[in-house]
Coordinates of C-alpha atoms and ligand atoms in Angstrom, one line a residue:
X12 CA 22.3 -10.7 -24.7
X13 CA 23.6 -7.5 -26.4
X14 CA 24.2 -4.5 -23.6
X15 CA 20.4 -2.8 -23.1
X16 CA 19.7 1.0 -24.4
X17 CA 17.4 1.5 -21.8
X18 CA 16.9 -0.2 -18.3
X19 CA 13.9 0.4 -15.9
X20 CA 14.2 -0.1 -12.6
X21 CA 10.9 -0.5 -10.7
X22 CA 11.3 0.5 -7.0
X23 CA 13.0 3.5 -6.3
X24 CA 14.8 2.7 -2.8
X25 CA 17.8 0.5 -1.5
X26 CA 17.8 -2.0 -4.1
X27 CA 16.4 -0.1 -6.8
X28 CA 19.4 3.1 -6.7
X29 CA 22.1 0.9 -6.0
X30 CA 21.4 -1.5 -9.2
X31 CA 21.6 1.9 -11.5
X32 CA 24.8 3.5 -9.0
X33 CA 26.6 0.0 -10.4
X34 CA 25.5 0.7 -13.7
X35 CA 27.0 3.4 -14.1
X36 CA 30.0 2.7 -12.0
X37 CA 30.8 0.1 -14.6
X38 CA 30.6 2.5 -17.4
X39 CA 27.0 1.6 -18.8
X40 CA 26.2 4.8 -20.8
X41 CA 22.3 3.9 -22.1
X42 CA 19.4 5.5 -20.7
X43 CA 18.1 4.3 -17.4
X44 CA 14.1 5.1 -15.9
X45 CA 13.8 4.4 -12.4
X46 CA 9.8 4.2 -11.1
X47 CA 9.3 4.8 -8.1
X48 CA 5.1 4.2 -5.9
X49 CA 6.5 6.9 -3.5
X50 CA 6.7 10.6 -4.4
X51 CA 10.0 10.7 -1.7
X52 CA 13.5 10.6 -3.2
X53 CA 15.1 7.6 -2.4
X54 CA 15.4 6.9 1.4
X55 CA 17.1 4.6 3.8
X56 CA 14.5 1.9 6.0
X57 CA 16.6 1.2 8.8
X58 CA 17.2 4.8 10.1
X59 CA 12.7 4.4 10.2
X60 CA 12.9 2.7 13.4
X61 CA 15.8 4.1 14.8
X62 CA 16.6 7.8 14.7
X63 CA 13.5 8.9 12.5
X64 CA 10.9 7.1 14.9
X65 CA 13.0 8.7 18.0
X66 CA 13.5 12.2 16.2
X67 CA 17.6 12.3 16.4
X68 CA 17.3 12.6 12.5
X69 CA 15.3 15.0 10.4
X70 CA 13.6 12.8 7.8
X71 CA 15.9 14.4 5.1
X72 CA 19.2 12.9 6.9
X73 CA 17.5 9.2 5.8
X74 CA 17.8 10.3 2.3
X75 CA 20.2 7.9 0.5
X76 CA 21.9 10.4 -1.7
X77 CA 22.0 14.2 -1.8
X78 CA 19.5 15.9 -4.8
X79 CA 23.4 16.2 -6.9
X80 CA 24.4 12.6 -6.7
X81 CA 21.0 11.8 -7.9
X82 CA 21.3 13.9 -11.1
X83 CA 24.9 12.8 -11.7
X84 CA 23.5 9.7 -12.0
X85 CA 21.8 10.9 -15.2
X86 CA 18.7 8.3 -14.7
X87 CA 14.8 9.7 -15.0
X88 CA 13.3 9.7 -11.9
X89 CA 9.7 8.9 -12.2
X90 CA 8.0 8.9 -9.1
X91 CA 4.7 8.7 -7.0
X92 CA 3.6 6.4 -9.5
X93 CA 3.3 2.7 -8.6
X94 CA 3.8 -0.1 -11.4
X95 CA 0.4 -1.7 -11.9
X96 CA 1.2 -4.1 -14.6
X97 CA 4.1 -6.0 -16.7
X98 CA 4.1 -7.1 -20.1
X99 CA 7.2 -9.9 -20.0
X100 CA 7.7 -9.9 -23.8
X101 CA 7.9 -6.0 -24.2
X102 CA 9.3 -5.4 -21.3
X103 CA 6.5 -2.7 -20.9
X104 CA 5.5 -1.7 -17.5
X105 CA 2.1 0.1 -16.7
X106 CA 1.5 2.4 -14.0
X107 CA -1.2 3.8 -11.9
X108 CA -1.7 6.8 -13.7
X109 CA -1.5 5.3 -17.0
X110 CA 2.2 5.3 -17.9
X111 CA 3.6 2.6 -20.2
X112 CA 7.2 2.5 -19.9
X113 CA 9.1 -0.1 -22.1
X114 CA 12.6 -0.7 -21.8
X115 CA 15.7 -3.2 -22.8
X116 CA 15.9 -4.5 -19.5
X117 CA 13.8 -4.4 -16.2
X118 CA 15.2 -4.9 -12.6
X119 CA 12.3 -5.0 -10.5
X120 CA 12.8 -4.4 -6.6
X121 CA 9.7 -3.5 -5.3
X122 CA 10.7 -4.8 -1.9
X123 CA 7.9 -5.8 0.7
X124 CA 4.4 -4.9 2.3
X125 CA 3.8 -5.6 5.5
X126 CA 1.3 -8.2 6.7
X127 CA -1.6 -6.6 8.4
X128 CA -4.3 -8.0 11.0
X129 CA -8.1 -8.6 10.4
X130 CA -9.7 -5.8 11.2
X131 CA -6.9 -3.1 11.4
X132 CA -7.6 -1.3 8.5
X133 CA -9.0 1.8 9.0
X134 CA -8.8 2.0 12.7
X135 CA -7.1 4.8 14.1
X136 CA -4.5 4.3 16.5
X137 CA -3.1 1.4 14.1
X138 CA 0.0 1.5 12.8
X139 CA 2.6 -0.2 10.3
X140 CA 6.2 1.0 9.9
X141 CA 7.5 0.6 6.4
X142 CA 7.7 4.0 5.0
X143 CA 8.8 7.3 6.0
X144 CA 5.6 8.5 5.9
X145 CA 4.6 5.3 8.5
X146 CA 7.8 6.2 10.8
X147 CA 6.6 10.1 10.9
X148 CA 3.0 9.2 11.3
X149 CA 3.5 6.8 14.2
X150 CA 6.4 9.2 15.8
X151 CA 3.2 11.9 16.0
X152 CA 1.0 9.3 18.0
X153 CA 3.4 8.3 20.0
X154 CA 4.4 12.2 21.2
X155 CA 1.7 12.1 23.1
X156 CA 3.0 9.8 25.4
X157 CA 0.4 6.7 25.2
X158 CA 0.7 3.2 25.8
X159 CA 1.9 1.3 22.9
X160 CA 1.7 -2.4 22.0
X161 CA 4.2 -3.6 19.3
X162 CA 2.8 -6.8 17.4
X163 CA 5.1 -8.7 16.7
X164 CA 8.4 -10.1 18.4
X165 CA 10.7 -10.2 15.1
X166 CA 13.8 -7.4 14.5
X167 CA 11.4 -4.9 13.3
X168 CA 9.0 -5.3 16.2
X169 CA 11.9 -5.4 19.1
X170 CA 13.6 -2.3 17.4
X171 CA 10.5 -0.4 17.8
X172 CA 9.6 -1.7 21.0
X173 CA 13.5 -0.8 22.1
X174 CA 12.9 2.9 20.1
X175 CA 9.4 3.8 21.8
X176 CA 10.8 2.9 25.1
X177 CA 14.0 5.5 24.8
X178 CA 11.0 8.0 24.0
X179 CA 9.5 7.6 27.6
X180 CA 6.5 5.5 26.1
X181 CA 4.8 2.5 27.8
X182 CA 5.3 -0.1 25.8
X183 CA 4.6 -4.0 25.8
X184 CA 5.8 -6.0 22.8
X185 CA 3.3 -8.8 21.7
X186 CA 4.4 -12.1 19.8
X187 CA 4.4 -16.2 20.1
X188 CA 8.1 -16.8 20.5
X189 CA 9.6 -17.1 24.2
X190 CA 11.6 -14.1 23.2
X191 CA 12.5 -11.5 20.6
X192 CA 14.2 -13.2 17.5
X193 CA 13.8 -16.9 19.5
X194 CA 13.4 -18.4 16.4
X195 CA 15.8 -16.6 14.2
X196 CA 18.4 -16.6 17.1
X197 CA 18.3 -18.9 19.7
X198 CA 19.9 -19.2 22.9
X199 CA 21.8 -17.1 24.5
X200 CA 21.3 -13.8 22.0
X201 CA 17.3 -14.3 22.2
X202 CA 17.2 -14.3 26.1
X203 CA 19.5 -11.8 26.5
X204 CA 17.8 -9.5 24.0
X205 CA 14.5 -10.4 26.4
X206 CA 16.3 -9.4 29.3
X207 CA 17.3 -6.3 28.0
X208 CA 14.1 -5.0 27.1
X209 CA 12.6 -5.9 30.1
X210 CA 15.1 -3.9 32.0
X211 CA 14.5 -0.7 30.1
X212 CA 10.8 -1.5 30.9
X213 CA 9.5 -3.3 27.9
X214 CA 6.0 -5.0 29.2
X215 CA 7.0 -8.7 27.4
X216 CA 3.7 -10.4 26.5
X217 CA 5.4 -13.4 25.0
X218 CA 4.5 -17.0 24.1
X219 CA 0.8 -16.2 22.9
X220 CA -0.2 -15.5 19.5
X221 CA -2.2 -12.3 18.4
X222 CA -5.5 -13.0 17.2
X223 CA -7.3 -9.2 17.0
X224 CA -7.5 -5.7 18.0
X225 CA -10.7 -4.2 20.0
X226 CA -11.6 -0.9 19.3
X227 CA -14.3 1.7 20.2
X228 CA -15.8 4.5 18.2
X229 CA -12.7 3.8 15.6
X230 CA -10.1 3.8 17.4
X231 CA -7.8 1.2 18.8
X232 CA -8.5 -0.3 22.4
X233 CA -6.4 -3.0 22.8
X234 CA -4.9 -5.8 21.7
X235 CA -6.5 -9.6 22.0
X236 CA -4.4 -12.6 22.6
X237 CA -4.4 -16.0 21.5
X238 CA -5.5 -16.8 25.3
X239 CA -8.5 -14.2 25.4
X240 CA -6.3 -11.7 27.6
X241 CA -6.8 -8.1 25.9
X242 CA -3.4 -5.8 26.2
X243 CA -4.8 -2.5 26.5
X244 CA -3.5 0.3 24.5
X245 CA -3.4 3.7 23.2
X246 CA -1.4 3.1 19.7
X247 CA -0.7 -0.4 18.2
X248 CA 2.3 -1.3 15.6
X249 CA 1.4 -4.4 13.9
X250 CA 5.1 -5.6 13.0
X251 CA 4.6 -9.1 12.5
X252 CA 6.1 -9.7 9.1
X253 CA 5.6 -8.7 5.2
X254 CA 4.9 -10.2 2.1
X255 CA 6.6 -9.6 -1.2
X256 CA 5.7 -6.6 -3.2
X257 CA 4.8 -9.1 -6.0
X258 CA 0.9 -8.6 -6.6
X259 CA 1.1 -6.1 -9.7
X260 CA 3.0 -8.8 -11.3
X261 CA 0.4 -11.3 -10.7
X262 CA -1.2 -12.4 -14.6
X263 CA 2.7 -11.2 -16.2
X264 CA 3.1 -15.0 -16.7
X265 CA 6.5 -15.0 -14.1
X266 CA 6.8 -17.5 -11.4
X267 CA 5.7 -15.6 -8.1
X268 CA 6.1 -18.3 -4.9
X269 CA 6.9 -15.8 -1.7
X270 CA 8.9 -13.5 -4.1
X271 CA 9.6 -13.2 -7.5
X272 CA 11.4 -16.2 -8.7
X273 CA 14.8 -16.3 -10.2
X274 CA 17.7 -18.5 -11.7
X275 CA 21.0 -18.3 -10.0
X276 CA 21.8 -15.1 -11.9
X277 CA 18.6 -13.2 -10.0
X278 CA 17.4 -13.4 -13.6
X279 CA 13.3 -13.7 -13.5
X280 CA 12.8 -14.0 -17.4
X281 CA 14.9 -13.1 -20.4
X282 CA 16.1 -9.5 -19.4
X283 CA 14.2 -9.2 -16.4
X284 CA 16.1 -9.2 -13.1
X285 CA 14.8 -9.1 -8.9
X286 CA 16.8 -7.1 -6.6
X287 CA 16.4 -6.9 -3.1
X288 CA 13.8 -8.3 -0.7
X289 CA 11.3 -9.6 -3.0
X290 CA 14.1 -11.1 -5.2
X291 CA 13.5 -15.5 -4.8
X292 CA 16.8 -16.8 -6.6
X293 CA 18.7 -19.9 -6.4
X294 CA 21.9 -19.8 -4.2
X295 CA 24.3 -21.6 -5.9
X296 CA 26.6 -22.8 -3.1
X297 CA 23.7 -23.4 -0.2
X298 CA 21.8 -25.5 -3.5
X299 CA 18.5 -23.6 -2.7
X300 CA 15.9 -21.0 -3.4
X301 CA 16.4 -18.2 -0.8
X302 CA 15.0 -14.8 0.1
X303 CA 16.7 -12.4 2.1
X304 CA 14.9 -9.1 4.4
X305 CA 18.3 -6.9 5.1
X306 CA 19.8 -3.4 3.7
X307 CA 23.4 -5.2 3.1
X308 CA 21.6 -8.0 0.6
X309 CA 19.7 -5.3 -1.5
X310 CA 23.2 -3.5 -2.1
X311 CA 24.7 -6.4 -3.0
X312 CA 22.3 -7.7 -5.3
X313 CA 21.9 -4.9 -7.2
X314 CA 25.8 -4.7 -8.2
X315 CA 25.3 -8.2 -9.3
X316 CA 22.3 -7.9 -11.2
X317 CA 24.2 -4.8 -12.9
X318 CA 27.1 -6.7 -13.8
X319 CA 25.1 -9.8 -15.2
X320 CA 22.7 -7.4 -17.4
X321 CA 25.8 -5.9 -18.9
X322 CA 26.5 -9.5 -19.7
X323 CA 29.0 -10.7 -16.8
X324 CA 27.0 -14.0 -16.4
X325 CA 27.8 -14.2 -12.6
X326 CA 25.7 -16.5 -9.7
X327 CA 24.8 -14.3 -6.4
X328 CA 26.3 -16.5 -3.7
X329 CA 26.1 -14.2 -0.8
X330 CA 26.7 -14.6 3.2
X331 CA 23.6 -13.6 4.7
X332 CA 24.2 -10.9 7.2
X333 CA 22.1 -8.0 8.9
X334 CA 22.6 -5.8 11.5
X335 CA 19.9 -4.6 14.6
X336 CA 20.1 -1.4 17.1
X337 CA 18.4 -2.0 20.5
X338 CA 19.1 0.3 23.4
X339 CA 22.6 0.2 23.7
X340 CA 23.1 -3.5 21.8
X341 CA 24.9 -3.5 18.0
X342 CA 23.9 -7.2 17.0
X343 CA 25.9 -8.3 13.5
X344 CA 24.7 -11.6 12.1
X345 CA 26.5 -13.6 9.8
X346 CA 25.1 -16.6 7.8
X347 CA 22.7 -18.6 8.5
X348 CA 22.7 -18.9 12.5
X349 CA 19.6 -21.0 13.8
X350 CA 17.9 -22.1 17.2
X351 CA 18.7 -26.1 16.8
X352 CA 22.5 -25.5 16.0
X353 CA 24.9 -25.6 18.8
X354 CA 26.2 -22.3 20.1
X355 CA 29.6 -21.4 21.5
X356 CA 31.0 -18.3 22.9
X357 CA 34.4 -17.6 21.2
X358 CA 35.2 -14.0 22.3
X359 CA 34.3 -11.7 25.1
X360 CA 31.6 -13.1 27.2
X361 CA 27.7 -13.0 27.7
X362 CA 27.7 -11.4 31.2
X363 CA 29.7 -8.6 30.1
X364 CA 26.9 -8.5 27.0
X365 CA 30.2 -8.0 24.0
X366 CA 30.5 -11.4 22.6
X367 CA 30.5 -13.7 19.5
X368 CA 28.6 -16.1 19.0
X369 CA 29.8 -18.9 16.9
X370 CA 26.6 -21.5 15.5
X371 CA 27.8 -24.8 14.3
X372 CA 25.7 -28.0 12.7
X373 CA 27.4 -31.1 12.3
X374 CA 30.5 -29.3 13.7
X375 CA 30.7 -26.8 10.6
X376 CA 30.2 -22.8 11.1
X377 CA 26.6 -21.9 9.5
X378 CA 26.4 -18.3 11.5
X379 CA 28.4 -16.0 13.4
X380 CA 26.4 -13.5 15.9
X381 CA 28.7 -10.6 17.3
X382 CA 27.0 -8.6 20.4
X383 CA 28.6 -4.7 20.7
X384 CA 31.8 -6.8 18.7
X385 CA 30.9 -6.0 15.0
X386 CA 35.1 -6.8 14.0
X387 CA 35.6 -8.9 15.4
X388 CA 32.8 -10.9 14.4
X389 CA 33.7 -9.8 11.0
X390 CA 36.9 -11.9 11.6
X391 CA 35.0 -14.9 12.9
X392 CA 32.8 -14.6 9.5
X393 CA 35.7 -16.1 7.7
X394 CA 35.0 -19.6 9.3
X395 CA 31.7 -19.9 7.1
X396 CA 33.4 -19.4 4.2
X397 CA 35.1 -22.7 4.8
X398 CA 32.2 -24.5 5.7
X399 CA 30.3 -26.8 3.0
X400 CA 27.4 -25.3 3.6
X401 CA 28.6 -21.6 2.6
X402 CA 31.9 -22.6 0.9
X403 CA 32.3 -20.4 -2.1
X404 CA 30.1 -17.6 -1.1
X405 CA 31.4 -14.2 -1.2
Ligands
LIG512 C1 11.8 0.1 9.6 C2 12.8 -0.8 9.0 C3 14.0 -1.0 9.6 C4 15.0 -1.8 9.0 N1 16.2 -2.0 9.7 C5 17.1 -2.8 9.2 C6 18.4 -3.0 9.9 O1 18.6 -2.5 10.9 N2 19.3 -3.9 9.3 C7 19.1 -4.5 8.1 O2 19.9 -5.2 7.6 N3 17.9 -4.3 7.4 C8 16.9 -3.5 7.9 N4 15.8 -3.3 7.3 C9 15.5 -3.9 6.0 C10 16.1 -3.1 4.8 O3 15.7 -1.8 4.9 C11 15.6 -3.7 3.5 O4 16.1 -5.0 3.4 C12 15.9 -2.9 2.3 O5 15.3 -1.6 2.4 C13 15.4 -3.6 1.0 O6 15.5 -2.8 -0.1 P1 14.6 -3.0 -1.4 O7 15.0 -1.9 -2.3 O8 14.6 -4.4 -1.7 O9 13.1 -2.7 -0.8 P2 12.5 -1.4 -0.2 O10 13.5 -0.6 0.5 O11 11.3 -1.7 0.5 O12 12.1 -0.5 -1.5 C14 11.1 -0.9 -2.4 C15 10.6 0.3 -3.1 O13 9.7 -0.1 -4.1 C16 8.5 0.7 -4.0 N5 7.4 0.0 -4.6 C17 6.6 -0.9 -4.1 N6 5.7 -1.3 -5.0 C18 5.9 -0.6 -6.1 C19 5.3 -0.6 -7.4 N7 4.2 -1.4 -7.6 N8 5.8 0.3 -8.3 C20 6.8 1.1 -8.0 N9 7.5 1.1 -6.8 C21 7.0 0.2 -5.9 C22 8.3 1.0 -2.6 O14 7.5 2.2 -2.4 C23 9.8 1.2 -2.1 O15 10.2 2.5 -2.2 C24 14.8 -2.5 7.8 C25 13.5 -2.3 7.2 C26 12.6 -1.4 7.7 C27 11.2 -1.3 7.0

């Protein structure tokens, strides 16, 4: 394909600024729209949970670049305006207010919604945290010092749990798993990360699903458990996972299956590319579709969608890795770690809670976890590198 006059970005956050940043970086000089559903300039999630839900931030310090950067970048900002619609052959996108934006190339990176509970809609007391608007809503309700139940016992849900507690709020986090990130981590990061919240005074309500919320006049009472048992409460956070931001592009005629799907090159259709966390594509070293929820995969993403619609023809093969604050615990995870692989401790040790965490299957590396030991987990990374399963990833 010949280099694009005109690329549109749809989402205007993580994903969405860094694809046009590496545009430009590698001197593509054609005109560049960015739409944007929110009227905010792009922001930052992860400080949403962290400083801006415990108020160490302002909300502007979340802002990914300064007003300046943004205009240097010389890209339209068009914003508050969500994409309703997308015409594959035109590349035309439509938007709530009527808008039909057509362009030489689209990068969509719309990024996710969070799943909600029956019910919930409407209720006061309820929250979700995806926004900035969501972290400064829920930071108001949670000022005035009530008992809050977190739904959910993923990252999201424990970092908010973890945040809410540091506030002086009581707080009982809610979710199946035997503890936080069971599932995602295992043994020994998942029961330490239990034992840490309940020592700061996290109520754990784990091992029950949640079925409902009560409520009374419109406002939130409690929350009801798998078992019948209702947690009382004040404000409720339901954390408990999110769905692609996929559904304007339902009827566009593009494969949507949890996330809009992609070849190896994160390429949807014919000059139109997925970024970020609603981004399916086809790892090329790991030989499967994937999907990846963290800050560090939208960056990279982008630079790779950049280079490949500016005709570099190059396969996204990253190692996974996120990173998650709670109380005074940095936890870095590399690749793919998982609950059934074996787990050894190869630095520091997990009574002194600094260690890493090496996760092997069949005696290969498939994830690294470092606790408060971010380099030298870093170093340890290099081991899945050499592994089959991740061999040739960057
Ligand atoms: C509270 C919170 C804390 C997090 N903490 C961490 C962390 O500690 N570590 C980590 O690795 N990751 C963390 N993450 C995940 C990380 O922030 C995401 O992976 C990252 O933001 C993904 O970027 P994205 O651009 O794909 O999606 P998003 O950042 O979600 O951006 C998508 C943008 O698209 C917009 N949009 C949606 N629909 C439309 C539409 N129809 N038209 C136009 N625009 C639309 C949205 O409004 C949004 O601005 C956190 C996420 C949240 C929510």
């Amino acid at each position: 394909m010949n280099t694009p006059d005109h690329v549109l970005v749809v989402g205007a956050s993580a994903g969405g600024l860094a694809t046009v940043e590496a545009l430009r970086r590698k001197g593509y000089a054609g005109q560049v729209t960015v739409l944007g559903a929110e009227s905010h300039l792009p922001y930052d999630r992860p400080p949403l949970s962290k400083q801006i839900l415990s108020g160490s931030w302002e909300p502007e310090r979340a802002r990914l670049r300064p007003p300046s950067a943004l205009s240097a970048l010389d890209a339209e900002f068009v914003l508050g305006d969500p994409a309703t619609g997308l015409e594959v052959s035109a590349r035309a996108v439509r938007t709530a207010s009527g808008r039909v934006l057509s362009a030489d190339a689209v990068v969509v990176a719309t990024g996710l919604r969070p799943r909600t509970l029956p019910g919930q809609t409407g209720l006061a007391g309820v929250h979700m945290l995806r926004t900035l608007d969501d972290a400064l809503a829920l930071r108001m309700d949670l000022l005035s010092g009530t008992r809050l139940v977190v739904v959910g016992d993923g990252v999201l849900g424990a970092e908010i749990a973890a945040t809410a507690r540091g506030m002086g709020v009581p707080v009982a986090l809610a979710g199946p798993q035997p503890a936080p990130l069971a599932l995602q981590l295992g043994q020994p990061a998942a029961g330490l990360l239990a034992e840490l919240h309940a020592e700061h005074g996290v109520e754990l309500r784990l091992g029950a699903a949640v079925s409902g919320l009560t409520e009374r006049h419109g406002r939130v009472t409690g929350v009801r458990l798998e078992t019948g048992e209702v947690l009382p409460a004040d404000v409720v956070v339901v954390a408990f996972g999110a769905a692609p931001a996929t559904e304007w592009l339902a009827g566009s005629g593009l494969e949507l299956a949890d996330g809009l799907v992609c070849d190896s090159r994160c390429r949807a259709a014919e000059a139109i590319y997925a970024v970020g966390d609603m981004a399916r594509w086809h790892h090329e070293t790991l030989d499967r579709s994937l999907r990846l929820e963290n800050r560090t995969n939208a960056t990279e993403q982008a630079i790779t969608v950049a280079g490949n619609i500016l005709g570099e023809d190059r396969p996204y093969t990253p190692i996974p890795y996120f990173w998650t604050d709670q109380f005074d615990a940095k936890i870095h995870v590399h690749g793919m770690p998982s609950p059934d692989a074996e787990v050894s401790i190869v630095e520091g040790a997990v009574a002194e809670r600094r260690f890493v965490a090496v996760y092997r299957r069949d005696g290969q590396a498939v994830g690294v976890l470092g606790w408060n030991m971010p380099k030298q987990a870093r170093q340890h990374r290099a081991e899945l590198a050499t592994t089959p399963l991740l061999a040739g990833s960057a």
